Short mmCIF file of N, CA and C in Angstrom, two decimals:
data_model
loop_
_atom_site.label_atom_id
_atom_site.label_comp_id
_atom_site.label_asym_id
_atom_site.label_seq_id
_atom_site.Cartn_x
_atom_site.Cartn_y
_atom_site.Cartn_z
N MET A 8 61.86 72.34 -43.61
CA MET A 8 61.74 73.75 -43.92
C MET A 8 61.44 74.54 -42.65
N SER A 9 62.16 75.61 -42.43
CA SER A 9 61.98 76.43 -41.24
C SER A 9 60.68 77.21 -41.30
N LYS A 10 60.08 77.37 -40.15
CA LYS A 10 58.87 78.18 -40.02
C LYS A 10 59.25 79.45 -39.27
N ILE A 11 59.24 80.57 -39.98
CA ILE A 11 59.61 81.85 -39.39
C ILE A 11 58.35 82.67 -39.14
N SER A 12 58.16 83.08 -37.91
CA SER A 12 57.03 83.94 -37.52
C SER A 12 57.57 85.32 -37.17
N VAL A 13 56.68 86.29 -37.15
CA VAL A 13 57.06 87.63 -36.68
C VAL A 13 56.62 87.78 -35.23
N ILE A 14 57.36 88.57 -34.51
CA ILE A 14 56.99 88.92 -33.14
C ILE A 14 56.67 90.40 -33.14
N CYS A 15 55.49 90.72 -32.65
CA CYS A 15 55.02 92.11 -32.65
C CYS A 15 54.58 92.51 -31.25
N THR A 16 54.39 93.80 -31.09
CA THR A 16 53.91 94.34 -29.83
C THR A 16 53.09 95.59 -30.12
N LEU A 17 52.32 96.01 -29.14
CA LEU A 17 51.55 97.25 -29.25
C LEU A 17 52.18 98.29 -28.33
N TRP A 18 52.37 99.48 -28.86
CA TRP A 18 52.84 100.61 -28.06
C TRP A 18 51.61 101.38 -27.60
N ASP A 19 51.51 101.59 -26.29
CA ASP A 19 50.41 102.37 -25.71
C ASP A 19 50.93 103.80 -25.51
N LYS A 20 50.42 104.72 -26.31
CA LYS A 20 50.91 106.10 -26.27
C LYS A 20 50.62 106.79 -24.95
N LYS A 21 49.49 106.47 -24.32
CA LYS A 21 49.11 107.13 -23.07
C LYS A 21 49.90 106.56 -21.89
N ALA A 22 50.05 105.26 -21.83
CA ALA A 22 50.78 104.62 -20.73
C ALA A 22 52.29 104.67 -20.96
N LYS A 23 52.68 104.89 -22.23
CA LYS A 23 54.09 104.97 -22.63
C LYS A 23 54.86 103.69 -22.34
N PHE A 24 54.30 102.57 -22.80
CA PHE A 24 55.01 101.29 -22.70
C PHE A 24 54.54 100.35 -23.80
N PHE A 25 55.38 99.33 -24.06
CA PHE A 25 55.04 98.28 -25.00
C PHE A 25 54.32 97.16 -24.26
N ALA A 26 53.27 96.63 -24.85
CA ALA A 26 52.53 95.50 -24.28
C ALA A 26 53.32 94.22 -24.49
N SER A 27 52.89 93.16 -23.84
CA SER A 27 53.54 91.85 -24.02
C SER A 27 53.52 91.47 -25.49
N PRO A 28 54.63 90.96 -26.01
CA PRO A 28 54.71 90.60 -27.43
C PRO A 28 53.81 89.41 -27.79
N PHE A 29 53.50 89.33 -29.07
CA PHE A 29 52.75 88.20 -29.60
C PHE A 29 53.37 87.77 -30.92
N THR A 30 53.19 86.50 -31.26
CA THR A 30 53.69 86.00 -32.55
C THR A 30 52.55 85.93 -33.55
N SER A 31 52.92 86.05 -34.80
CA SER A 31 51.96 85.92 -35.89
C SER A 31 52.67 85.28 -37.08
N THR A 32 51.90 84.67 -37.95
CA THR A 32 52.47 83.95 -39.10
C THR A 32 53.35 84.85 -39.96
N ASN A 33 52.89 86.07 -40.22
CA ASN A 33 53.65 87.05 -41.00
C ASN A 33 53.12 88.43 -40.66
N ILE A 34 53.68 89.45 -41.26
CA ILE A 34 53.27 90.81 -40.91
C ILE A 34 51.83 91.09 -41.31
N ASP A 35 51.36 90.50 -42.40
CA ASP A 35 49.97 90.71 -42.82
C ASP A 35 48.99 90.14 -41.81
N THR A 36 49.29 88.97 -41.26
CA THR A 36 48.39 88.40 -40.25
C THR A 36 48.51 89.17 -38.93
N ALA A 37 49.67 89.74 -38.65
CA ALA A 37 49.82 90.57 -37.45
C ALA A 37 48.95 91.82 -37.58
N ILE A 38 48.91 92.41 -38.76
CA ILE A 38 48.04 93.57 -39.01
C ILE A 38 46.59 93.17 -38.82
N ARG A 39 46.21 92.01 -39.36
CA ARG A 39 44.83 91.54 -39.19
C ARG A 39 44.51 91.31 -37.71
N ASP A 40 45.44 90.72 -36.97
CA ASP A 40 45.23 90.52 -35.53
C ASP A 40 45.01 91.86 -34.83
N PHE A 41 45.83 92.85 -35.17
CA PHE A 41 45.70 94.18 -34.58
C PHE A 41 44.35 94.80 -34.94
N GLN A 42 43.94 94.66 -36.20
CA GLN A 42 42.64 95.17 -36.62
C GLN A 42 41.51 94.52 -35.82
N ASN A 43 41.61 93.23 -35.60
CA ASN A 43 40.58 92.52 -34.82
C ASN A 43 40.54 93.02 -33.38
N ILE A 44 41.70 93.26 -32.80
CA ILE A 44 41.78 93.73 -31.41
C ILE A 44 41.11 95.09 -31.25
N VAL A 45 41.49 96.05 -32.09
CA VAL A 45 40.97 97.41 -31.92
C VAL A 45 39.56 97.59 -32.48
N SER A 46 39.05 96.62 -33.20
CA SER A 46 37.69 96.71 -33.76
C SER A 46 36.66 95.97 -32.92
N ASN A 47 37.09 95.32 -31.86
CA ASN A 47 36.18 94.54 -31.01
C ASN A 47 35.66 95.42 -29.87
N PRO A 48 34.36 95.77 -29.89
CA PRO A 48 33.83 96.64 -28.84
C PRO A 48 33.84 96.02 -27.44
N LYS A 49 34.18 94.74 -27.34
CA LYS A 49 34.20 94.08 -26.03
C LYS A 49 35.54 94.21 -25.32
N ASN A 50 36.50 94.91 -25.89
CA ASN A 50 37.76 95.10 -25.17
C ASN A 50 38.12 96.58 -25.08
N SER A 51 39.06 96.89 -24.21
CA SER A 51 39.39 98.29 -23.92
C SER A 51 40.11 99.00 -25.07
N PHE A 52 40.71 98.28 -25.97
CA PHE A 52 41.40 98.90 -27.11
C PHE A 52 40.41 99.63 -28.03
N TYR A 53 39.20 99.12 -28.11
CA TYR A 53 38.19 99.65 -29.03
C TYR A 53 37.90 101.13 -28.78
N SER A 54 37.75 101.51 -27.53
CA SER A 54 37.37 102.89 -27.19
C SER A 54 38.47 103.91 -27.47
N HIS A 55 39.70 103.45 -27.50
CA HIS A 55 40.82 104.38 -27.66
C HIS A 55 41.84 103.84 -28.66
N LYS A 56 41.36 103.34 -29.79
CA LYS A 56 42.27 102.69 -30.73
C LYS A 56 43.36 103.61 -31.26
N GLU A 57 43.12 104.92 -31.22
CA GLU A 57 44.13 105.87 -31.68
C GLU A 57 45.34 105.91 -30.73
N ASP A 58 45.21 105.35 -29.54
CA ASP A 58 46.30 105.34 -28.56
C ASP A 58 47.31 104.22 -28.79
N TYR A 59 47.05 103.34 -29.75
CA TYR A 59 47.89 102.15 -29.92
C TYR A 59 48.54 102.09 -31.30
N ASP A 60 49.81 101.71 -31.30
CA ASP A 60 50.57 101.49 -32.53
C ASP A 60 51.06 100.05 -32.55
N LEU A 61 51.06 99.45 -33.73
CA LEU A 61 51.60 98.11 -33.92
C LEU A 61 53.06 98.23 -34.36
N PHE A 62 53.93 97.47 -33.70
CA PHE A 62 55.35 97.43 -34.04
C PHE A 62 55.80 95.99 -34.22
N GLU A 63 56.67 95.76 -35.19
CA GLU A 63 57.37 94.48 -35.32
C GLU A 63 58.68 94.61 -34.55
N ILE A 64 59.00 93.59 -33.74
CA ILE A 64 60.22 93.68 -32.93
C ILE A 64 61.23 92.56 -33.16
N ALA A 65 60.79 91.44 -33.79
CA ALA A 65 61.70 90.31 -33.96
C ALA A 65 61.08 89.28 -34.89
N SER A 66 61.88 88.24 -35.18
CA SER A 66 61.37 87.05 -35.87
C SER A 66 61.67 85.85 -34.99
N PHE A 67 60.91 84.79 -35.19
CA PHE A 67 61.06 83.57 -34.40
C PHE A 67 61.08 82.37 -35.32
N ASN A 68 62.13 81.54 -35.20
CA ASN A 68 62.25 80.32 -35.98
C ASN A 68 61.78 79.16 -35.12
N SER A 69 60.65 78.57 -35.47
CA SER A 69 60.07 77.51 -34.64
C SER A 69 60.83 76.19 -34.74
N ASP A 70 61.70 76.04 -35.74
CA ASP A 70 62.52 74.83 -35.83
C ASP A 70 63.73 74.88 -34.90
N THR A 71 64.32 76.06 -34.79
CA THR A 71 65.55 76.20 -33.99
C THR A 71 65.31 76.86 -32.63
N GLY A 72 64.17 77.52 -32.48
CA GLY A 72 63.89 78.24 -31.24
C GLY A 72 64.60 79.57 -31.15
N VAL A 73 65.23 80.00 -32.24
CA VAL A 73 66.01 81.24 -32.23
C VAL A 73 65.10 82.44 -32.49
N ILE A 74 65.25 83.45 -31.64
CA ILE A 74 64.57 84.74 -31.82
C ILE A 74 65.62 85.73 -32.30
N LYS A 75 65.31 86.42 -33.42
CA LYS A 75 66.22 87.45 -33.95
C LYS A 75 65.56 88.81 -33.78
N PRO A 76 66.02 89.60 -32.82
CA PRO A 76 65.43 90.92 -32.63
C PRO A 76 65.83 91.87 -33.76
N LEU A 77 64.95 92.80 -34.08
CA LEU A 77 65.30 93.88 -35.00
C LEU A 77 66.19 94.86 -34.24
N PRO A 78 66.99 95.66 -34.94
CA PRO A 78 67.83 96.65 -34.25
C PRO A 78 67.02 97.62 -33.40
N LYS A 79 65.81 97.95 -33.87
CA LYS A 79 64.88 98.79 -33.10
C LYS A 79 63.47 98.43 -33.55
N PRO A 80 62.46 98.68 -32.72
CA PRO A 80 61.09 98.36 -33.11
C PRO A 80 60.71 99.06 -34.42
N LYS A 81 60.05 98.32 -35.30
CA LYS A 81 59.66 98.84 -36.62
C LYS A 81 58.16 99.16 -36.60
N PHE A 82 57.83 100.46 -36.79
CA PHE A 82 56.44 100.88 -36.82
C PHE A 82 55.73 100.25 -38.01
N ILE A 83 54.52 99.72 -37.76
CA ILE A 83 53.73 99.09 -38.83
C ILE A 83 52.44 99.87 -39.08
N LEU A 84 51.67 100.14 -38.02
CA LEU A 84 50.33 100.72 -38.21
C LEU A 84 49.83 101.36 -36.93
N ASN A 85 49.08 102.46 -37.08
CA ASN A 85 48.41 103.10 -35.94
C ASN A 85 46.96 102.67 -35.90
N GLY A 86 46.42 102.48 -34.72
CA GLY A 86 45.04 102.03 -34.56
C GLY A 86 44.01 102.98 -35.15
N GLU A 87 44.30 104.27 -35.18
CA GLU A 87 43.31 105.21 -35.73
C GLU A 87 43.17 105.07 -37.24
N ASN A 88 44.10 104.39 -37.89
CA ASN A 88 44.02 104.16 -39.34
C ASN A 88 43.24 102.91 -39.70
N ILE A 89 42.60 102.33 -38.71
CA ILE A 89 41.82 101.11 -38.94
C ILE A 89 40.34 101.45 -38.96
#
């Protein structure tokens, strides 16, 4: 059975660029990962969480190694809504 993960990234509104992508089990766990990042006072995202948006950009099949990009980044959540 294939294991399909999502590939997501954070858009930094102030710097105007996408951060390095990360994989997550599914979109719900990607949202949880994002919530953990912007809710942790020990990192820089915490102070300006409204500056970051979570986007899904692709899927990854761990059996075949194939990455399927989305036609365009799909907005998921803004940090200020956490």
